[in-house]
């Protein structure tokens, strides 16, 4: 079921110039910038200016020599005999950091009898040779029977169709 397209009932009547009253009244203005107003300067130097001020002539900076560091004498004096060790230091002092040597237990595994280095399983087992086994190539058992033309029945029944596109429908313009 197709959709029925109804005819359009909107028609432009009269002259249409392309500009509205709103666009002419409130249109875009020129983008020129206003030049800034620069007020006249009222600061003028009066008299002679030598380049030095009164505070610069009265202020004298520090000398470039550095003041030496004053070292005060020590006022703590030891009275009596001081050996340099206390009872706490001798009682709880640092111990030697010797490591204990690890205890090594004697070995209790002894070989009994003669050991030739060859086990019974090694003497009975013989490993494979280092040679490679040749590759066995089996003969092909698939044979083509009868005539084979190279074209199957599906290929002969199939007919390719042109891939042409349908033309698009152009509706006539009803706005004039």
Short mmCIF file of N, CA and C in Angstrom, two decimals:
data_model
loop_
_atom_site.label_atom_id
_atom_site.label_comp_id
_atom_site.label_asym_id
_atom_site.label_seq_id
_atom_site.Cartn_x
_atom_site.Cartn_y
_atom_site.Cartn_z
N UNK A 1 0.86 -1.18 0.00
CA UNK A 1 0.00 0.00 0.00
C UNK A 1 0.89 1.23 0.00
N UNK A 2 0.70 2.10 -0.99
CA UNK A 2 1.51 3.30 -1.10
C UNK A 2 0.84 4.48 -0.40
N UNK A 3 1.63 5.44 -0.01
CA UNK A 3 1.10 6.63 0.62
C UNK A 3 0.66 7.61 -0.46
N UNK A 4 -0.49 8.20 -0.27
CA UNK A 4 -0.99 9.19 -1.23
C UNK A 4 -0.42 10.54 -0.85
N UNK A 5 0.25 11.19 -1.78
CA UNK A 5 0.82 12.50 -1.51
C UNK A 5 -0.21 13.57 -1.89
N UNK A 6 -0.55 14.37 -0.90
CA UNK A 6 -1.55 15.42 -1.11
C UNK A 6 -0.91 16.63 -1.78
N UNK A 7 -1.63 17.34 -2.62
CA UNK A 7 -1.06 18.55 -3.25
C UNK A 7 -0.88 19.66 -2.21
N UNK A 8 0.16 20.45 -2.41
CA UNK A 8 0.48 21.53 -1.47
C UNK A 8 -0.40 22.74 -1.75
N UNK A 9 -0.92 23.36 -0.68
CA UNK A 9 -1.79 24.52 -0.87
C UNK A 9 -1.11 25.83 -0.47
N UNK A 10 0.19 25.80 -0.21
CA UNK A 10 0.89 27.02 0.17
C UNK A 10 1.54 27.59 -1.07
N UNK A 11 1.17 28.78 -1.43
CA UNK A 11 1.70 29.44 -2.61
C UNK A 11 2.19 30.83 -2.20
N UNK A 12 3.30 31.25 -2.77
CA UNK A 12 3.78 32.60 -2.49
C UNK A 12 3.10 33.56 -3.47
N UNK A 13 2.49 34.59 -2.92
CA UNK A 13 1.76 35.56 -3.76
C UNK A 13 2.40 36.92 -3.60
N UNK A 14 2.49 37.67 -4.63
CA UNK A 14 3.03 39.01 -4.59
C UNK A 14 4.53 39.03 -4.77
N UNK A 15 5.09 40.24 -4.55
CA UNK A 15 6.52 40.43 -4.75
C UNK A 15 7.27 40.09 -3.46
N UNK A 16 8.34 39.36 -3.59
CA UNK A 16 9.15 38.99 -2.43
C UNK A 16 10.56 39.46 -2.70
N UNK A 17 10.99 40.51 -1.98
CA UNK A 17 12.29 41.13 -2.23
C UNK A 17 13.44 40.43 -1.52
N UNK A 18 13.17 39.66 -0.50
CA UNK A 18 14.24 38.94 0.18
C UNK A 18 14.71 39.61 1.45
N UNK A 19 14.18 40.78 1.82
CA UNK A 19 14.59 41.43 3.08
C UNK A 19 13.34 41.82 3.85
N UNK A 20 13.43 41.69 5.18
CA UNK A 20 12.28 42.02 6.03
C UNK A 20 12.50 43.36 6.68
N UNK A 21 11.47 43.89 7.27
CA UNK A 21 11.60 45.18 7.97
C UNK A 21 12.46 45.04 9.22
N UNK A 22 12.41 43.89 9.83
CA UNK A 22 13.24 43.66 11.02
C UNK A 22 14.71 43.67 10.64
N UNK A 23 15.07 43.08 9.50
CA UNK A 23 16.47 43.05 9.07
C UNK A 23 16.96 44.44 8.71
N UNK A 24 16.10 45.27 8.11
CA UNK A 24 16.54 46.62 7.74
C UNK A 24 16.62 47.52 8.97
N UNK A 25 15.72 47.33 9.93
CA UNK A 25 15.72 48.20 11.12
C UNK A 25 16.83 47.81 12.09
N UNK A 26 16.93 46.52 12.35
CA UNK A 26 17.90 46.03 13.35
C UNK A 26 19.04 45.26 12.68
N UNK A 27 19.52 45.74 11.59
CA UNK A 27 20.57 45.04 10.86
C UNK A 27 21.93 45.17 11.52
N UNK A 28 22.93 44.58 10.92
CA UNK A 28 24.28 44.60 11.46
C UNK A 28 24.90 45.98 11.26
N UNK A 29 25.62 46.43 12.25
CA UNK A 29 26.28 47.73 12.19
C UNK A 29 27.74 47.53 11.80
N UNK A 30 28.43 48.64 11.46
CA UNK A 30 29.85 48.57 11.16
C UNK A 30 30.62 48.16 12.41
N UNK A 31 31.66 47.39 12.21
CA UNK A 31 32.43 46.90 13.34
C UNK A 31 33.63 47.75 13.66
N UNK A 32 33.57 49.06 13.47
CA UNK A 32 34.70 49.92 13.75
C UNK A 32 34.80 50.17 15.25
N UNK A 33 36.02 50.18 15.75
CA UNK A 33 36.23 50.40 17.18
C UNK A 33 36.36 51.89 17.46
N UNK A 34 35.87 52.29 18.60
CA UNK A 34 36.02 53.68 19.00
C UNK A 34 37.44 53.91 19.47
N UNK A 35 38.02 55.05 19.10
CA UNK A 35 39.39 55.36 19.53
C UNK A 35 39.35 55.76 21.00
N UNK A 36 40.28 55.26 21.83
CA UNK A 36 40.25 55.62 23.26
C UNK A 36 40.63 57.09 23.45
N UNK A 37 39.97 57.72 24.41
CA UNK A 37 40.26 59.13 24.72
C UNK A 37 41.45 59.18 25.66
N UNK A 38 42.45 59.96 25.31
CA UNK A 38 43.63 60.09 26.15
C UNK A 38 43.61 61.47 26.78
N UNK A 39 43.54 61.46 28.10
CA UNK A 39 43.49 62.74 28.82
C UNK A 39 44.87 63.41 28.81
N UNK A 40 44.87 64.71 28.92
CA UNK A 40 46.13 65.46 28.92
C UNK A 40 46.87 65.24 30.24
N UNK A 41 48.20 65.19 30.19
CA UNK A 41 49.02 64.97 31.37
C UNK A 41 49.15 66.26 32.14
N UNK A 42 49.02 66.20 33.49
CA UNK A 42 49.18 67.42 34.28
C UNK A 42 50.38 67.31 35.22
N UNK A 43 51.23 66.30 35.03
CA UNK A 43 52.41 66.16 35.88
C UNK A 43 53.62 66.71 35.14
N UNK A 44 54.18 67.79 35.66
CA UNK A 44 55.33 68.42 35.03
C UNK A 44 56.45 68.56 36.07
N UNK A 45 57.68 68.24 35.70
CA UNK A 45 58.77 68.45 36.66
C UNK A 45 59.08 69.95 36.79
N UNK A 46 59.21 70.41 38.04
CA UNK A 46 59.52 71.83 38.28
C UNK A 46 60.93 71.93 38.82
N UNK A 47 61.70 72.79 38.32
CA UNK A 47 63.06 73.01 38.79
C UNK A 47 64.05 72.06 38.12
N UNK A 48 65.27 72.04 38.73
CA UNK A 48 66.33 71.24 38.15
C UNK A 48 66.31 69.84 38.77
N UNK A 49 66.53 68.81 37.96
CA UNK A 49 66.53 67.42 38.44
C UNK A 49 67.90 66.83 38.17
N UNK A 50 68.65 66.58 39.26
CA UNK A 50 70.02 66.09 39.12
C UNK A 50 70.13 64.58 39.05
N UNK A 51 69.13 63.87 39.46
CA UNK A 51 69.17 62.42 39.39
C UNK A 51 69.43 61.75 40.72
N UNK A 52 69.70 62.51 41.78
CA UNK A 52 69.91 61.90 43.10
C UNK A 52 68.91 62.52 44.06
N UNK A 53 68.43 61.68 45.00
CA UNK A 53 67.43 62.16 45.96
C UNK A 53 68.10 62.42 47.29
N UNK A 54 67.37 63.08 48.19
CA UNK A 54 67.94 63.39 49.51
C UNK A 54 68.08 62.12 50.34
N UNK A 55 67.15 61.17 50.18
CA UNK A 55 67.27 59.94 50.97
C UNK A 55 68.45 59.10 50.48
N UNK A 56 68.77 59.15 49.19
CA UNK A 56 69.91 58.40 48.67
C UNK A 56 71.23 58.97 49.17
N UNK A 57 71.29 60.29 49.40
CA UNK A 57 72.53 60.90 49.88
C UNK A 57 72.70 60.68 51.38
N UNK A 58 71.60 60.59 52.14
CA UNK A 58 71.72 60.39 53.59
C UNK A 58 71.90 58.92 53.94
N UNK A 59 71.39 58.00 53.14
CA UNK A 59 71.49 56.56 53.44
C UNK A 59 72.83 56.04 52.95
N UNK A 60 73.55 55.39 53.85
CA UNK A 60 74.81 54.79 53.49
C UNK A 60 74.64 53.29 53.69
N UNK A 61 74.93 52.52 52.66
CA UNK A 61 74.74 51.07 52.71
C UNK A 61 75.77 50.39 53.58
N UNK A 62 75.58 49.08 53.86
CA UNK A 62 76.54 48.36 54.70
C UNK A 62 77.84 48.12 53.96
N UNK A 63 78.91 47.89 54.78
CA UNK A 63 80.21 47.61 54.17
C UNK A 63 80.16 46.28 53.44
N UNK A 64 81.05 46.13 52.51
CA UNK A 64 81.08 44.90 51.77
C UNK A 64 81.82 43.80 52.53
N UNK A 65 82.50 44.14 53.64
CA UNK A 65 83.22 43.15 54.43
C UNK A 65 82.22 42.41 55.31
N UNK A 66 82.50 41.13 55.49
CA UNK A 66 81.61 40.30 56.29
C UNK A 66 82.06 40.30 57.73
N UNK A 67 81.08 40.33 58.62
CA UNK A 67 81.40 40.33 60.04
C UNK A 67 81.77 38.92 60.44
N UNK A 68 82.85 38.76 61.21
CA UNK A 68 83.29 37.43 61.63
C UNK A 68 82.32 36.83 62.64
N UNK A 69 82.28 35.49 62.71
CA UNK A 69 81.40 34.78 63.62
C UNK A 69 82.04 34.76 65.00
N UNK A 70 81.29 35.20 65.99
CA UNK A 70 81.81 35.24 67.36
C UNK A 70 81.60 33.87 68.00
N UNK A 71 82.69 33.21 68.43
CA UNK A 71 82.62 31.89 69.05
C UNK A 71 82.72 32.08 70.56
N UNK A 72 81.69 31.69 71.28
CA UNK A 72 81.66 31.85 72.73
C UNK A 72 82.38 30.67 73.38
N UNK A 73 83.05 30.90 74.47
CA UNK A 73 83.71 29.78 75.17
C UNK A 73 82.68 28.89 75.85
N UNK A 74 83.01 27.59 75.97
CA UNK A 74 82.10 26.63 76.57
C UNK A 74 82.11 26.81 78.09
N UNK A 75 80.93 26.83 78.71
CA UNK A 75 80.87 27.03 80.16
C UNK A 75 80.55 25.74 80.90
N UNK A 76 80.52 24.61 80.18
CA UNK A 76 80.28 23.33 80.84
C UNK A 76 81.61 22.62 81.04
N UNK A 77 81.98 22.39 82.30
CA UNK A 77 83.24 21.77 82.61
C UNK A 77 82.97 20.47 83.35
N UNK A 78 83.77 19.44 83.04
CA UNK A 78 83.62 18.17 83.75
C UNK A 78 84.44 18.23 85.03
N UNK A 79 83.81 17.85 86.14
CA UNK A 79 84.50 17.87 87.44
C UNK A 79 84.75 16.44 87.87
N UNK A 80 85.92 16.14 88.26
CA UNK A 80 86.26 14.81 88.73
C UNK A 80 86.77 13.95 87.58
N UNK A 81 86.96 12.63 87.92
CA UNK A 81 87.51 11.70 86.94
C UNK A 81 86.38 11.17 86.07
N UNK A 82 86.60 11.18 84.79
CA UNK A 82 85.59 10.65 83.85
C UNK A 82 86.29 9.70 82.91
N UNK A 83 86.00 8.40 83.04
CA UNK A 83 86.69 7.39 82.26
C UNK A 83 86.14 7.25 80.85
N UNK A 84 84.95 7.70 80.61
CA UNK A 84 84.38 7.63 79.27
C UNK A 84 83.39 6.50 79.10
N UNK A 85 83.13 5.71 80.16
CA UNK A 85 82.13 4.66 80.06
C UNK A 85 81.29 4.66 81.31
N UNK A 86 80.00 4.38 81.13
CA UNK A 86 79.10 4.35 82.28
C UNK A 86 78.76 2.91 82.62
N UNK A 87 78.11 2.71 83.75
CA UNK A 87 77.72 1.35 84.15
C UNK A 87 76.67 0.80 83.21
N UNK A 88 75.81 1.63 82.69
CA UNK A 88 74.79 1.18 81.75
C UNK A 88 75.44 0.72 80.44
N UNK A 89 76.42 1.46 79.95
CA UNK A 89 77.10 1.10 78.71
C UNK A 89 77.87 -0.20 78.86
N UNK A 90 78.48 -0.42 80.06
CA UNK A 90 79.22 -1.68 80.25
C UNK A 90 78.29 -2.86 80.43
N UNK A 91 77.13 -2.64 81.08
CA UNK A 91 76.19 -3.74 81.32
C UNK A 91 75.45 -4.11 80.05
N UNK A 92 74.92 -3.11 79.37
CA UNK A 92 74.07 -3.35 78.18
C UNK A 92 74.77 -2.90 76.90
N UNK A 93 76.01 -3.07 76.82
CA UNK A 93 76.76 -2.60 75.66
C UNK A 93 76.54 -3.46 74.43
N UNK A 94 77.16 -3.06 73.35
CA UNK A 94 77.02 -3.78 72.10
C UNK A 94 77.79 -5.09 72.17
N UNK A 95 77.21 -6.13 71.67
CA UNK A 95 77.84 -7.44 71.65
C UNK A 95 78.50 -7.67 70.29
N UNK A 96 79.40 -8.64 70.28
CA UNK A 96 80.03 -9.00 69.01
C UNK A 96 79.00 -9.64 68.10
N UNK A 97 79.06 -9.34 66.84
CA UNK A 97 78.09 -9.85 65.88
C UNK A 97 78.54 -11.12 65.20
N UNK A 98 79.10 -12.09 65.94
CA UNK A 98 79.56 -13.32 65.33
C UNK A 98 78.38 -14.22 65.03
N UNK A 99 78.44 -14.86 63.89
CA UNK A 99 77.37 -15.78 63.50
C UNK A 99 77.70 -17.17 63.99
N UNK A 100 76.67 -17.88 64.39
CA UNK A 100 76.87 -19.26 64.80
C UNK A 100 77.08 -20.11 63.56
N UNK A 101 78.05 -21.02 63.61
CA UNK A 101 78.30 -21.87 62.45
C UNK A 101 77.19 -22.91 62.35
N UNK A 102 76.72 -23.26 61.13
CA UNK A 102 75.63 -24.22 61.00
C UNK A 102 76.08 -25.63 61.41
N UNK A 103 75.16 -26.36 62.04
CA UNK A 103 75.45 -27.73 62.47
C UNK A 103 75.28 -28.64 61.27
N UNK A 104 76.30 -29.42 60.95
CA UNK A 104 76.26 -30.34 59.82
C UNK A 104 76.17 -31.75 60.38
N UNK A 105 75.06 -32.43 60.10
CA UNK A 105 74.87 -33.80 60.58
C UNK A 105 75.69 -34.76 59.72
N UNK A 106 76.20 -35.82 60.28
CA UNK A 106 76.94 -36.79 59.46
C UNK A 106 76.00 -37.57 58.56
N UNK A 107 76.50 -37.95 57.39
CA UNK A 107 75.70 -38.66 56.40
C UNK A 107 75.51 -40.11 56.84
N UNK A 108 74.28 -40.65 56.72
CA UNK A 108 74.05 -42.03 57.10
C UNK A 108 73.73 -42.92 55.89
N UNK A 109 73.95 -42.43 54.69
CA UNK A 109 73.71 -43.22 53.49
C UNK A 109 75.04 -43.77 52.99
N UNK A 110 75.17 -45.08 53.02
CA UNK A 110 76.41 -45.70 52.59
C UNK A 110 76.09 -46.68 51.48
N UNK A 111 76.95 -46.78 50.48
CA UNK A 111 76.75 -47.75 49.40
C UNK A 111 77.32 -49.09 49.86
N UNK A 112 76.50 -50.13 49.70
CA UNK A 112 76.93 -51.47 50.11
C UNK A 112 77.23 -52.29 48.86
N UNK A 113 78.33 -52.89 48.78
CA UNK A 113 78.68 -53.72 47.65
C UNK A 113 79.32 -52.92 46.53
N UNK A 114 79.46 -53.61 45.37
CA UNK A 114 80.13 -53.00 44.22
C UNK A 114 79.10 -52.22 43.40
N UNK A 115 79.45 -51.03 42.94
CA UNK A 115 78.56 -50.22 42.11
C UNK A 115 79.30 -49.90 40.82
N UNK A 116 78.86 -50.52 39.71
CA UNK A 116 79.56 -50.35 38.44
C UNK A 116 79.10 -49.14 37.66
N UNK A 117 77.99 -48.54 38.04
CA UNK A 117 77.50 -47.36 37.33
C UNK A 117 76.45 -47.69 36.30
N UNK A 118 76.11 -48.97 36.09
CA UNK A 118 75.11 -49.37 35.11
C UNK A 118 74.03 -50.15 35.85
N UNK A 119 72.78 -49.74 35.66
CA UNK A 119 71.67 -50.44 36.32
C UNK A 119 71.16 -51.54 35.42
N UNK A 120 70.34 -52.42 35.99
CA UNK A 120 69.80 -53.53 35.19
C UNK A 120 68.84 -53.03 34.13
N UNK A 121 68.06 -52.01 34.45
CA UNK A 121 67.13 -51.49 33.45
C UNK A 121 67.88 -50.80 32.31
N UNK A 122 68.99 -50.17 32.60
CA UNK A 122 69.78 -49.52 31.55
C UNK A 122 70.43 -50.54 30.64
N UNK A 123 70.78 -51.70 31.20
CA UNK A 123 71.40 -52.70 30.35
C UNK A 123 70.38 -53.44 29.50
N UNK A 124 69.14 -53.60 29.98
CA UNK A 124 68.12 -54.28 29.20
C UNK A 124 67.45 -53.36 28.19
N UNK A 125 67.34 -52.10 28.48
CA UNK A 125 66.68 -51.14 27.56
C UNK A 125 67.69 -50.62 26.56
N UNK A 126 67.37 -50.74 25.29
CA UNK A 126 68.23 -50.21 24.24
C UNK A 126 67.45 -49.09 23.56
N UNK A 127 67.99 -47.91 23.51
CA UNK A 127 67.32 -46.76 22.93
C UNK A 127 67.28 -46.80 21.42
N UNK A 128 66.50 -45.93 20.77
CA UNK A 128 66.41 -45.93 19.31
C UNK A 128 67.71 -45.41 18.68
N UNK A 129 67.88 -45.77 17.42
CA UNK A 129 69.04 -45.29 16.68
C UNK A 129 68.90 -43.79 16.44
N UNK A 130 69.98 -43.21 16.05
CA UNK A 130 69.95 -41.79 15.72
C UNK A 130 69.54 -41.55 14.29
N UNK A 131 69.20 -42.63 13.54
CA UNK A 131 68.81 -42.46 12.15
C UNK A 131 67.32 -42.18 12.06
N UNK A 132 66.96 -41.46 11.02
CA UNK A 132 65.56 -41.11 10.80
C UNK A 132 64.88 -42.17 9.97
N UNK A 133 63.63 -42.44 10.32
CA UNK A 133 62.86 -43.42 9.56
C UNK A 133 62.37 -42.73 8.29
N UNK A 134 62.44 -43.41 7.18
CA UNK A 134 62.00 -42.83 5.91
C UNK A 134 60.49 -42.63 5.88
N UNK A 135 60.02 -41.64 5.13
CA UNK A 135 58.60 -41.31 5.04
C UNK A 135 57.93 -42.28 4.06
N UNK A 136 56.86 -42.94 4.54
CA UNK A 136 56.15 -43.90 3.68
C UNK A 136 55.10 -43.16 2.88
N UNK A 137 55.20 -43.16 1.58
CA UNK A 137 54.25 -42.47 0.71
C UNK A 137 53.26 -43.50 0.18
N UNK A 138 52.02 -43.37 0.57
CA UNK A 138 50.98 -44.30 0.15
C UNK A 138 50.47 -43.90 -1.24
N UNK A 139 50.08 -44.87 -2.06
CA UNK A 139 49.54 -44.53 -3.39
C UNK A 139 48.12 -43.96 -3.25
N UNK A 140 47.73 -43.08 -4.18
CA UNK A 140 46.42 -42.42 -4.16
C UNK A 140 45.34 -43.40 -4.58
N UNK A 141 44.24 -43.48 -3.79
CA UNK A 141 43.17 -44.40 -4.13
C UNK A 141 41.93 -43.67 -4.67
N UNK A 142 42.00 -42.40 -4.91
CA UNK A 142 40.87 -41.64 -5.46
C UNK A 142 41.08 -41.49 -6.96
N UNK A 143 40.14 -42.03 -7.72
CA UNK A 143 40.23 -41.97 -9.18
C UNK A 143 38.97 -41.32 -9.71
N UNK A 144 39.10 -40.49 -10.75
CA UNK A 144 37.94 -39.88 -11.41
C UNK A 144 37.37 -40.90 -12.38
N UNK A 145 36.08 -41.22 -12.22
CA UNK A 145 35.45 -42.18 -13.10
C UNK A 145 34.54 -41.46 -14.08
N UNK A 146 34.58 -41.79 -15.31
CA UNK A 146 33.72 -41.19 -16.32
C UNK A 146 34.31 -39.91 -16.88
N UNK A 147 33.47 -39.20 -17.70
CA UNK A 147 33.91 -37.97 -18.37
C UNK A 147 33.70 -36.79 -17.41
N UNK A 148 34.68 -35.94 -17.32
CA UNK A 148 34.58 -34.74 -16.46
C UNK A 148 34.86 -33.54 -17.33
N UNK A 149 33.80 -32.72 -17.62
CA UNK A 149 33.95 -31.58 -18.51
C UNK A 149 34.41 -30.32 -17.78
N UNK A 150 34.32 -30.29 -16.48
CA UNK A 150 34.76 -29.11 -15.74
C UNK A 150 33.63 -28.18 -15.38
N UNK A 151 32.37 -28.46 -15.76
CA UNK A 151 31.24 -27.60 -15.45
C UNK A 151 30.23 -28.44 -14.69
N UNK A 152 29.75 -27.95 -13.55
CA UNK A 152 28.76 -28.69 -12.77
C UNK A 152 27.36 -28.31 -13.22
N UNK A 153 26.38 -29.07 -12.76
CA UNK A 153 24.98 -28.77 -13.13
C UNK A 153 24.51 -27.48 -12.49
N UNK A 154 24.97 -27.19 -11.29
CA UNK A 154 24.56 -25.93 -10.64
C UNK A 154 25.17 -24.74 -11.36
N UNK A 155 26.38 -24.88 -11.87
CA UNK A 155 27.01 -23.77 -12.59
C UNK A 155 26.32 -23.53 -13.92
N UNK A 156 25.83 -24.60 -14.57
CA UNK A 156 25.14 -24.40 -15.84
C UNK A 156 23.73 -23.87 -15.62
N UNK A 157 23.09 -24.19 -14.48
CA UNK A 157 21.73 -23.71 -14.21
C UNK A 157 21.73 -22.25 -13.73
N UNK A 158 22.83 -21.81 -13.21
CA UNK A 158 22.90 -20.44 -12.68
C UNK A 158 23.17 -19.47 -13.80
N UNK A 159 22.34 -18.44 -13.90
CA UNK A 159 22.53 -17.39 -14.90
C UNK A 159 22.71 -16.08 -14.15
N UNK A 160 23.82 -15.38 -14.33
CA UNK A 160 24.01 -14.12 -13.60
C UNK A 160 23.06 -13.05 -14.10
N UNK A 161 22.56 -12.25 -13.18
CA UNK A 161 21.61 -11.18 -13.49
C UNK A 161 22.38 -9.87 -13.47
N UNK A 162 22.01 -8.95 -14.38
CA UNK A 162 22.64 -7.63 -14.42
C UNK A 162 22.37 -6.91 -13.11
N UNK A 163 23.36 -6.20 -12.65
CA UNK A 163 23.23 -5.46 -11.40
C UNK A 163 22.84 -4.02 -11.63
N UNK A 164 21.86 -3.75 -12.46
CA UNK A 164 21.46 -2.37 -12.75
C UNK A 164 20.59 -1.85 -11.62
N UNK A 165 20.78 -0.58 -11.33
CA UNK A 165 20.00 0.07 -10.27
C UNK A 165 18.76 0.68 -10.88
N UNK A 166 17.73 0.77 -10.09
CA UNK A 166 16.50 1.41 -10.56
C UNK A 166 16.70 2.92 -10.56
N UNK A 167 16.06 3.60 -11.46
CA UNK A 167 16.15 5.05 -11.56
C UNK A 167 15.38 5.69 -10.41
N UNK A 168 15.96 6.71 -9.75
CA UNK A 168 15.22 7.37 -8.66
C UNK A 168 14.07 8.20 -9.22
N UNK A 169 12.98 8.24 -8.47
CA UNK A 169 11.81 9.03 -8.89
C UNK A 169 12.03 10.47 -8.50
N UNK A 170 11.87 11.39 -9.45
CA UNK A 170 11.99 12.82 -9.19
C UNK A 170 10.60 13.42 -9.20
N UNK A 171 10.18 13.92 -8.09
CA UNK A 171 8.87 14.57 -8.01
C UNK A 171 9.01 16.01 -8.54
N UNK A 172 7.94 16.48 -9.15
CA UNK A 172 7.98 17.86 -9.68
C UNK A 172 7.82 18.84 -8.53
N UNK A 173 8.51 19.97 -8.63
CA UNK A 173 8.48 21.00 -7.59
C UNK A 173 7.18 21.78 -7.70
N UNK A 174 6.47 21.93 -6.57
CA UNK A 174 5.21 22.67 -6.62
C UNK A 174 5.32 24.07 -6.03
N UNK A 175 6.54 24.47 -5.61
CA UNK A 175 6.73 25.83 -5.08
C UNK A 175 7.34 26.70 -6.18
N UNK A 176 6.55 27.58 -6.78
CA UNK A 176 7.05 28.46 -7.85
C UNK A 176 6.61 29.85 -7.61
#
